[in-house]
CSV table of N, CA and C in Angstrom, one decimal:
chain,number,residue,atom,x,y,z
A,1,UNK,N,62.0,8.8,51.7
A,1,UNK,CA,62.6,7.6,52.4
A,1,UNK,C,61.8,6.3,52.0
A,2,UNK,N,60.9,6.6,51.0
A,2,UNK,CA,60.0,5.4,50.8
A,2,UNK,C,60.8,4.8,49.6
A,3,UNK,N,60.1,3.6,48.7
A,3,UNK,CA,60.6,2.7,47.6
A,3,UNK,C,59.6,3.4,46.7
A,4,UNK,N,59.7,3.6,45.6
A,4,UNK,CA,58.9,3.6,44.2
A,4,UNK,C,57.9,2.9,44.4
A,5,UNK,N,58.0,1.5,44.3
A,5,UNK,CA,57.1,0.8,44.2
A,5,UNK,C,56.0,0.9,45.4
A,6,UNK,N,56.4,1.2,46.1
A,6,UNK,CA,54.9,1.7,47.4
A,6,UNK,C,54.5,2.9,47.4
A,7,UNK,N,54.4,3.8,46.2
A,7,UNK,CA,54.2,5.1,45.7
A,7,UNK,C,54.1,5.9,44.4
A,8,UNK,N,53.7,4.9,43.6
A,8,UNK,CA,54.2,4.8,41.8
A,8,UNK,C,53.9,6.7,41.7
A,9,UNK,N,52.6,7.5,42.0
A,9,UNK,CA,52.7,8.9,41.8
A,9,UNK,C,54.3,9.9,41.7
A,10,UNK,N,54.5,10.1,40.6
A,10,UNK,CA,55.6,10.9,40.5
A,10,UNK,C,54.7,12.8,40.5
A,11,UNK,N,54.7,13.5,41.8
A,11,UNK,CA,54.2,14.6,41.4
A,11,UNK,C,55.2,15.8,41.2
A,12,UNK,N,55.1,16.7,39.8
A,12,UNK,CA,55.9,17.4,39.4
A,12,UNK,C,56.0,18.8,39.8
A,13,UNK,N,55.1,18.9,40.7
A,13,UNK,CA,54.9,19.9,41.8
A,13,UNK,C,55.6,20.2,42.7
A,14,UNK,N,56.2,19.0,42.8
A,14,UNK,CA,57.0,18.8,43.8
A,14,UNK,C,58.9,18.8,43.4
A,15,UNK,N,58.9,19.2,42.2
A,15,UNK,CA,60.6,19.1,41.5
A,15,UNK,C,60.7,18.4,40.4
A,16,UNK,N,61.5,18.5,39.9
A,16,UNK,CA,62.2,17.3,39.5
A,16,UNK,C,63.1,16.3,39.6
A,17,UNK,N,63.5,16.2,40.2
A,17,UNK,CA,64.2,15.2,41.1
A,17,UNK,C,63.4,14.4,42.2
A,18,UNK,N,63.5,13.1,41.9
A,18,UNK,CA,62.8,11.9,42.8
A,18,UNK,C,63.4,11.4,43.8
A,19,UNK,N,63.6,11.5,44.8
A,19,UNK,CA,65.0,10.3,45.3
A,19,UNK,C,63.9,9.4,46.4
A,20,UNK,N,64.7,7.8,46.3
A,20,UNK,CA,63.7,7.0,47.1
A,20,UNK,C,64.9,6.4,47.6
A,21,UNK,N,64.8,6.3,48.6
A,21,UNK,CA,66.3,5.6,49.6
A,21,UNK,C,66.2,4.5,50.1
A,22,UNK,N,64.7,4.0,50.4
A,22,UNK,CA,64.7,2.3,50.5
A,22,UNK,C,64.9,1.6,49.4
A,23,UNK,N,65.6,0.5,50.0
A,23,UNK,CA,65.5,-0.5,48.9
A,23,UNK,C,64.5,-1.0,48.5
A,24,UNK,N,64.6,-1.6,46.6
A,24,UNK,CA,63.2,-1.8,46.0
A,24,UNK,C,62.9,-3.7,46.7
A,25,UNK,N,61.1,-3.5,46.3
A,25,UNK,CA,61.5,-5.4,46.4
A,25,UNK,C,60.6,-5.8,45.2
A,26,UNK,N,60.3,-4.8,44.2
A,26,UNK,CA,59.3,-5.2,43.2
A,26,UNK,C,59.6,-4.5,42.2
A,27,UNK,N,59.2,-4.5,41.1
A,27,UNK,CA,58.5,-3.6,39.6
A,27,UNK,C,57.5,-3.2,40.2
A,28,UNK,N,57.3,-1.5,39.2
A,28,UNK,CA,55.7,-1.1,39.0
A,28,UNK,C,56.4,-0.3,37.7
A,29,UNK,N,54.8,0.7,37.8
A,29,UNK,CA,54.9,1.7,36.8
A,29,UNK,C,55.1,2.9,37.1
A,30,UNK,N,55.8,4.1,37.2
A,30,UNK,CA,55.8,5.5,37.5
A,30,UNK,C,54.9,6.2,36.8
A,31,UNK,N,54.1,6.7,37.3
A,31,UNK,CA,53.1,7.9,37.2
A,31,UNK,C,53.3,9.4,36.8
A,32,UNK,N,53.8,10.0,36.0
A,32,UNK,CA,54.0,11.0,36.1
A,32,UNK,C,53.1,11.7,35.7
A,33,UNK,N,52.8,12.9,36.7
A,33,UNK,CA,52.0,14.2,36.4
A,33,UNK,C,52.0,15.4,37.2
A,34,UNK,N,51.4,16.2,37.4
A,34,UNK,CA,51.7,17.6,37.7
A,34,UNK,C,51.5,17.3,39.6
A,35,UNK,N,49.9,16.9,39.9
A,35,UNK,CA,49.7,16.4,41.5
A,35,UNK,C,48.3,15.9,41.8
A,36,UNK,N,47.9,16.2,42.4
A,36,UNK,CA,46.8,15.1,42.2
A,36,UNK,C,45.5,15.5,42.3
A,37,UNK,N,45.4,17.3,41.9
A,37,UNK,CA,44.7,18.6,41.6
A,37,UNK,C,44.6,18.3,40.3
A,38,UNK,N,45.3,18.4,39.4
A,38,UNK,CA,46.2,18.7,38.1
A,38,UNK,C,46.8,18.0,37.4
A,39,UNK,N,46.7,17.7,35.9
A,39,UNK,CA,47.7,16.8,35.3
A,39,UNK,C,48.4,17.5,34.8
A,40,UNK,N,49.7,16.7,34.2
A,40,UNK,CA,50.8,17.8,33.5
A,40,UNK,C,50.1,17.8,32.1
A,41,UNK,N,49.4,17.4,31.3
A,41,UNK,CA,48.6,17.6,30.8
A,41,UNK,C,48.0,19.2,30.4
A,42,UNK,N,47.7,19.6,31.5
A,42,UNK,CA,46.8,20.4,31.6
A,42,UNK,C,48.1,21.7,31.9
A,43,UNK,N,49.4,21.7,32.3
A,43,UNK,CA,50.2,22.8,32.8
A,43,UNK,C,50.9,22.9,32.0
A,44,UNK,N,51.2,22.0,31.0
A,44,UNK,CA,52.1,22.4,29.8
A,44,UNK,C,51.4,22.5,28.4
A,45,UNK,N,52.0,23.6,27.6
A,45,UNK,CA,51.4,23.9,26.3
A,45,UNK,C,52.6,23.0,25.4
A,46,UNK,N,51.5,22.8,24.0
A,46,UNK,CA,52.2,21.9,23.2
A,46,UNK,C,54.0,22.4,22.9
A,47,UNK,N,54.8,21.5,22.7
A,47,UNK,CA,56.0,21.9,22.1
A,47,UNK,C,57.4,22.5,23.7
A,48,UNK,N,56.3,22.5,24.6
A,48,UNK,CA,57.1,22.2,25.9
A,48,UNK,C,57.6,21.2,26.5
A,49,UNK,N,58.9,20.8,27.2
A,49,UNK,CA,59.4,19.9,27.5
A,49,UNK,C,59.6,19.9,28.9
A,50,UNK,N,59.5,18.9,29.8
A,50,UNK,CA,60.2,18.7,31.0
A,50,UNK,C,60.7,17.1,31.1
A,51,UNK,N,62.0,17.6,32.1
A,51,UNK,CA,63.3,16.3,32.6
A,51,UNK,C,62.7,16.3,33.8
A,52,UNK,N,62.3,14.5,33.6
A,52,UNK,CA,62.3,14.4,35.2
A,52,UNK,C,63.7,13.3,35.4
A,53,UNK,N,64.2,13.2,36.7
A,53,UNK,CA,65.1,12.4,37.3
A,53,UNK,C,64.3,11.6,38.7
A,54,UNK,N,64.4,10.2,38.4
A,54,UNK,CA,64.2,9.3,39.4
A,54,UNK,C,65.3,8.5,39.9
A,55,UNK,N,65.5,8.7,41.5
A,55,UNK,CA,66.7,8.0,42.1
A,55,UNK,C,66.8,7.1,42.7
A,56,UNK,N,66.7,5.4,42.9
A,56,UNK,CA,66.4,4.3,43.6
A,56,UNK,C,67.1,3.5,44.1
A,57,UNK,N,66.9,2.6,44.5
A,57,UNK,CA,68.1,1.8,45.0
A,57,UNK,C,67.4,0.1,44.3
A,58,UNK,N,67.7,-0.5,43.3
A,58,UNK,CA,67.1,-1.4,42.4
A,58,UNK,C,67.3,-2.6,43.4
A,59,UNK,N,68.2,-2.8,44.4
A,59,UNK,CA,68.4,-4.3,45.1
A,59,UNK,C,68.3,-5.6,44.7
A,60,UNK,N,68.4,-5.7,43.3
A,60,UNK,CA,68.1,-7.0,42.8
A,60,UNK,C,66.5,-7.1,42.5
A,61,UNK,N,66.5,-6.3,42.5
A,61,UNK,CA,64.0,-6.5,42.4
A,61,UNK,C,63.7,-5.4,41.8
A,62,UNK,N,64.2,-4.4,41.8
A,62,UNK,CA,63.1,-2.9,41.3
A,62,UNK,C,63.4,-2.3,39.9
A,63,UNK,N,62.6,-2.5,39.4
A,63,UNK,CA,63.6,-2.1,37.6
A,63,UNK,C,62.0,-1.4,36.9
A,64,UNK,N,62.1,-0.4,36.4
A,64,UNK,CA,60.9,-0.2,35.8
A,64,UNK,C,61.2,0.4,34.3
A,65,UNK,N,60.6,-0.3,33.1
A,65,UNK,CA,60.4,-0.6,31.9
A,65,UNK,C,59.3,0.0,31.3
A,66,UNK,N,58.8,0.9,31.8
A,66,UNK,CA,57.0,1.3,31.4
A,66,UNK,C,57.2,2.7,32.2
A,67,UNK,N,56.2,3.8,31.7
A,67,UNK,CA,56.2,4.6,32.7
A,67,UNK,C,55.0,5.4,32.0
A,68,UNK,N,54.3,5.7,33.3
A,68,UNK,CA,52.7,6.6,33.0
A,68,UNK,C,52.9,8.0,32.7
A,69,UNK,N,51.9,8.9,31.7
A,69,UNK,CA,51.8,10.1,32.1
A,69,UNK,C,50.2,10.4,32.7
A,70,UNK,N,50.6,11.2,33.4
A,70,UNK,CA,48.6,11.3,34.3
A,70,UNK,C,47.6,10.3,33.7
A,71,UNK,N,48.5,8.8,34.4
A,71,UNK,CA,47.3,7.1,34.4
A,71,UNK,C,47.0,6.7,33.0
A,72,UNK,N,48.3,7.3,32.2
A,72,UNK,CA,47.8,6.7,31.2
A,72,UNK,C,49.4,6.2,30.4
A,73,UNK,N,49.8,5.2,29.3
A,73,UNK,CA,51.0,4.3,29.5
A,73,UNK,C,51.4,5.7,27.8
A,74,UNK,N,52.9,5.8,28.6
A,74,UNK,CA,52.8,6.3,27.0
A,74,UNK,C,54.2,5.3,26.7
A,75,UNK,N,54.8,5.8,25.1
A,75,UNK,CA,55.8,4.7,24.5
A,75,UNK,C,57.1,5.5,25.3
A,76,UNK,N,57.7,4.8,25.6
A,76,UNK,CA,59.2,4.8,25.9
A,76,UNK,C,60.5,5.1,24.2
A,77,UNK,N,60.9,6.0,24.3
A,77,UNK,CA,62.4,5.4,23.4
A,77,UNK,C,63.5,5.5,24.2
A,78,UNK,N,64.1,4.5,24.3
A,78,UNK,CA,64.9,3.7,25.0
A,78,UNK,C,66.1,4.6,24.6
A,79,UNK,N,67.1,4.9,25.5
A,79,UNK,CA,68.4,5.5,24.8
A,79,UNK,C,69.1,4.2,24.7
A,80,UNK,N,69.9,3.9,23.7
A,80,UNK,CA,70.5,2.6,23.4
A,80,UNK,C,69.0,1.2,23.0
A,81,UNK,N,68.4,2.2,22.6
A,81,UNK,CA,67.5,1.2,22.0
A,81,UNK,C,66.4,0.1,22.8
A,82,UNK,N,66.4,-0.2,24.1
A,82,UNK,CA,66.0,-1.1,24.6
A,82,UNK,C,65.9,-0.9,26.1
A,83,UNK,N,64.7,-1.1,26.3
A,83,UNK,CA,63.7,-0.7,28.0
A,83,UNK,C,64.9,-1.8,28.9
A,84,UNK,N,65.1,-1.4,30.1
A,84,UNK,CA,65.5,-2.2,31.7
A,84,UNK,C,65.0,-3.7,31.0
A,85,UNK,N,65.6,-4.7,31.5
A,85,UNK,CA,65.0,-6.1,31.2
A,85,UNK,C,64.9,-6.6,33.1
A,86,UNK,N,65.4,-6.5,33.5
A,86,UNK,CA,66.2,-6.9,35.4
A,86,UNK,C,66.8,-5.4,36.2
A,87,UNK,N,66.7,-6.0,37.0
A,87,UNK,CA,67.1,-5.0,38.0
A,87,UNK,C,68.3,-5.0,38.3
A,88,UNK,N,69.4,-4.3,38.6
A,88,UNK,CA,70.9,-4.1,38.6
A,88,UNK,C,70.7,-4.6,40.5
A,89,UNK,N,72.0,-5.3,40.5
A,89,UNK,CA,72.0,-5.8,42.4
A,89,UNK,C,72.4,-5.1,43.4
A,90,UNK,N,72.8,-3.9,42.8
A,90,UNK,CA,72.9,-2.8,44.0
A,90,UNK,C,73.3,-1.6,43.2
A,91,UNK,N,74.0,-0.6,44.3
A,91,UNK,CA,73.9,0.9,43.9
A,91,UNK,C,72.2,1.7,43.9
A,92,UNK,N,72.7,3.0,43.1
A,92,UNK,CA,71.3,3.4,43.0
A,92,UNK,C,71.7,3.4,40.9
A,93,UNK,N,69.8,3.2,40.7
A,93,UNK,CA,69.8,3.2,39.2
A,93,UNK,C,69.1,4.8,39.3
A,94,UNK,N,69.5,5.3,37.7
A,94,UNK,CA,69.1,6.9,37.9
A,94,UNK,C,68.1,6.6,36.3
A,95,UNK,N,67.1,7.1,36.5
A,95,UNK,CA,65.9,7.0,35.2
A,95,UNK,C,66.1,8.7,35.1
A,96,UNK,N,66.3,8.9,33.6
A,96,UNK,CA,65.9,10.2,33.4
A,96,UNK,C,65.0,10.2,32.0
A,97,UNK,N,63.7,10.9,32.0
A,97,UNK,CA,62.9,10.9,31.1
A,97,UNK,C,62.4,12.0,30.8
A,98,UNK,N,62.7,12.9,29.5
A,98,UNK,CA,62.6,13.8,29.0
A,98,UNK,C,61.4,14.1,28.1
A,99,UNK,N,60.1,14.5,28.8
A,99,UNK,CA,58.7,14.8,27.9
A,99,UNK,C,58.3,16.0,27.2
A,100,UNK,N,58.1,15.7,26.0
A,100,UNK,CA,57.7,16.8,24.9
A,100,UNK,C,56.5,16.5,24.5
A,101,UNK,N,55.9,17.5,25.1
A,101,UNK,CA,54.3,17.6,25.1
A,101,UNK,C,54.1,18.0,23.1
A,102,UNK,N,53.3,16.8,22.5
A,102,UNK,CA,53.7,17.0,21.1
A,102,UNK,C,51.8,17.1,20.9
A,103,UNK,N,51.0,17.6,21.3
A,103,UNK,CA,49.2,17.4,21.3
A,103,UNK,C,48.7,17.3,22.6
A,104,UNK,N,47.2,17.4,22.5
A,104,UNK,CA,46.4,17.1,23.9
A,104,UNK,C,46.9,15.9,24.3
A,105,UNK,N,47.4,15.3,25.5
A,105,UNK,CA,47.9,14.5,26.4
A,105,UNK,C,48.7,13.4,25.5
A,106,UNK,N,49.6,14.3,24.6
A,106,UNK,CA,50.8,13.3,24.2
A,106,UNK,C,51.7,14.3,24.1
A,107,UNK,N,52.5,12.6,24.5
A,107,UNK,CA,53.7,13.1,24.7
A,107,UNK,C,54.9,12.2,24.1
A,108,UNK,N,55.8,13.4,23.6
A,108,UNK,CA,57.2,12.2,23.1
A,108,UNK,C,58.1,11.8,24.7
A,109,UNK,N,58.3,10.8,24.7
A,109,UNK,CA,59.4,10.2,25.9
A,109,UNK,C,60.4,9.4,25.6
A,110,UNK,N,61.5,10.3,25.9
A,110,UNK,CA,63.0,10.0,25.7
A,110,UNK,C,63.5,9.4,27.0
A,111,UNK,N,64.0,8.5,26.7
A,111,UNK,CA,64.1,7.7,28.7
A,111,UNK,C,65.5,6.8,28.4
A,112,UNK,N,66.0,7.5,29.5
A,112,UNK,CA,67.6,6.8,29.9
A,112,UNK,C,67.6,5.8,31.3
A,113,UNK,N,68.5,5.2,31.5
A,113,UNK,CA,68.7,4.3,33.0
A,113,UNK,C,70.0,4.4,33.1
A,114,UNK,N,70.4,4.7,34.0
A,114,UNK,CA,72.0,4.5,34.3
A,114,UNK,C,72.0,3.4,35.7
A,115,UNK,N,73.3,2.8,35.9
A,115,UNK,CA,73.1,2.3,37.3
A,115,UNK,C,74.5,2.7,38.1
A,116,UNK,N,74.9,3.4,39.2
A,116,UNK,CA,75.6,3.7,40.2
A,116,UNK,C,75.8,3.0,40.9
A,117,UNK,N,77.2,2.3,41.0
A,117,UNK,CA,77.3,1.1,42.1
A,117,UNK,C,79.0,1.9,42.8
């Protein structure tokens, strides 16, 4: 029931699937990692992949263009070429980001945005 942005930890411990049902009133960065024991770093062997799904409500303010793996920034590839620029004015936006653990704490990141109005 919280916003992204007052909670950037995404723990994978916890699903895959994110859902945040307040409305946003900012940017941040999402965090993604295993919990806060554990990085996904450390739970996935090379050439493994996990989908995460993040569910928000963007309100005109909440758009996120960057996203962490365990506190550290990795590259985005954009589907259609190009990261969120603004925030959509309503509905919920759905981020899905697909990580392929490619070495010690890298990772390839495939990352979509949709918006639901």
């Amino acid at each position: 029931a919280n916003k992204l942005s007052a909670g950037t930890d995404i723990n994978l411990a916890d699903g895959m699937i994110h859902y945040y049902s307040t409305n946003e009133t900012t940017t941040a960065t999402p965090n993604i990692r295993w919990n806060g024991s554990y990085t996904l770093n450390n739970k996935m062997s090379v050439g493994q992949a996990v989908t995460v799904t993040i569910i928000y409500k963007p309100n005109g303010a909440g758009y996120y263009a960057a996203l962490n793996v365990d506190g550290s920034g990795v590259t985005e590839e954009w589907n259609g070429g190009a990261a969120p620029s603004a925030a959509n004015a309503g509905g919920y936006d759905i981020l899905v980001h697909t990580l392929v653990k490619t070495g010690s704490g890298s990772f390839l990141c495939l990352s979509n945005v949709s918006n639901f109005a």
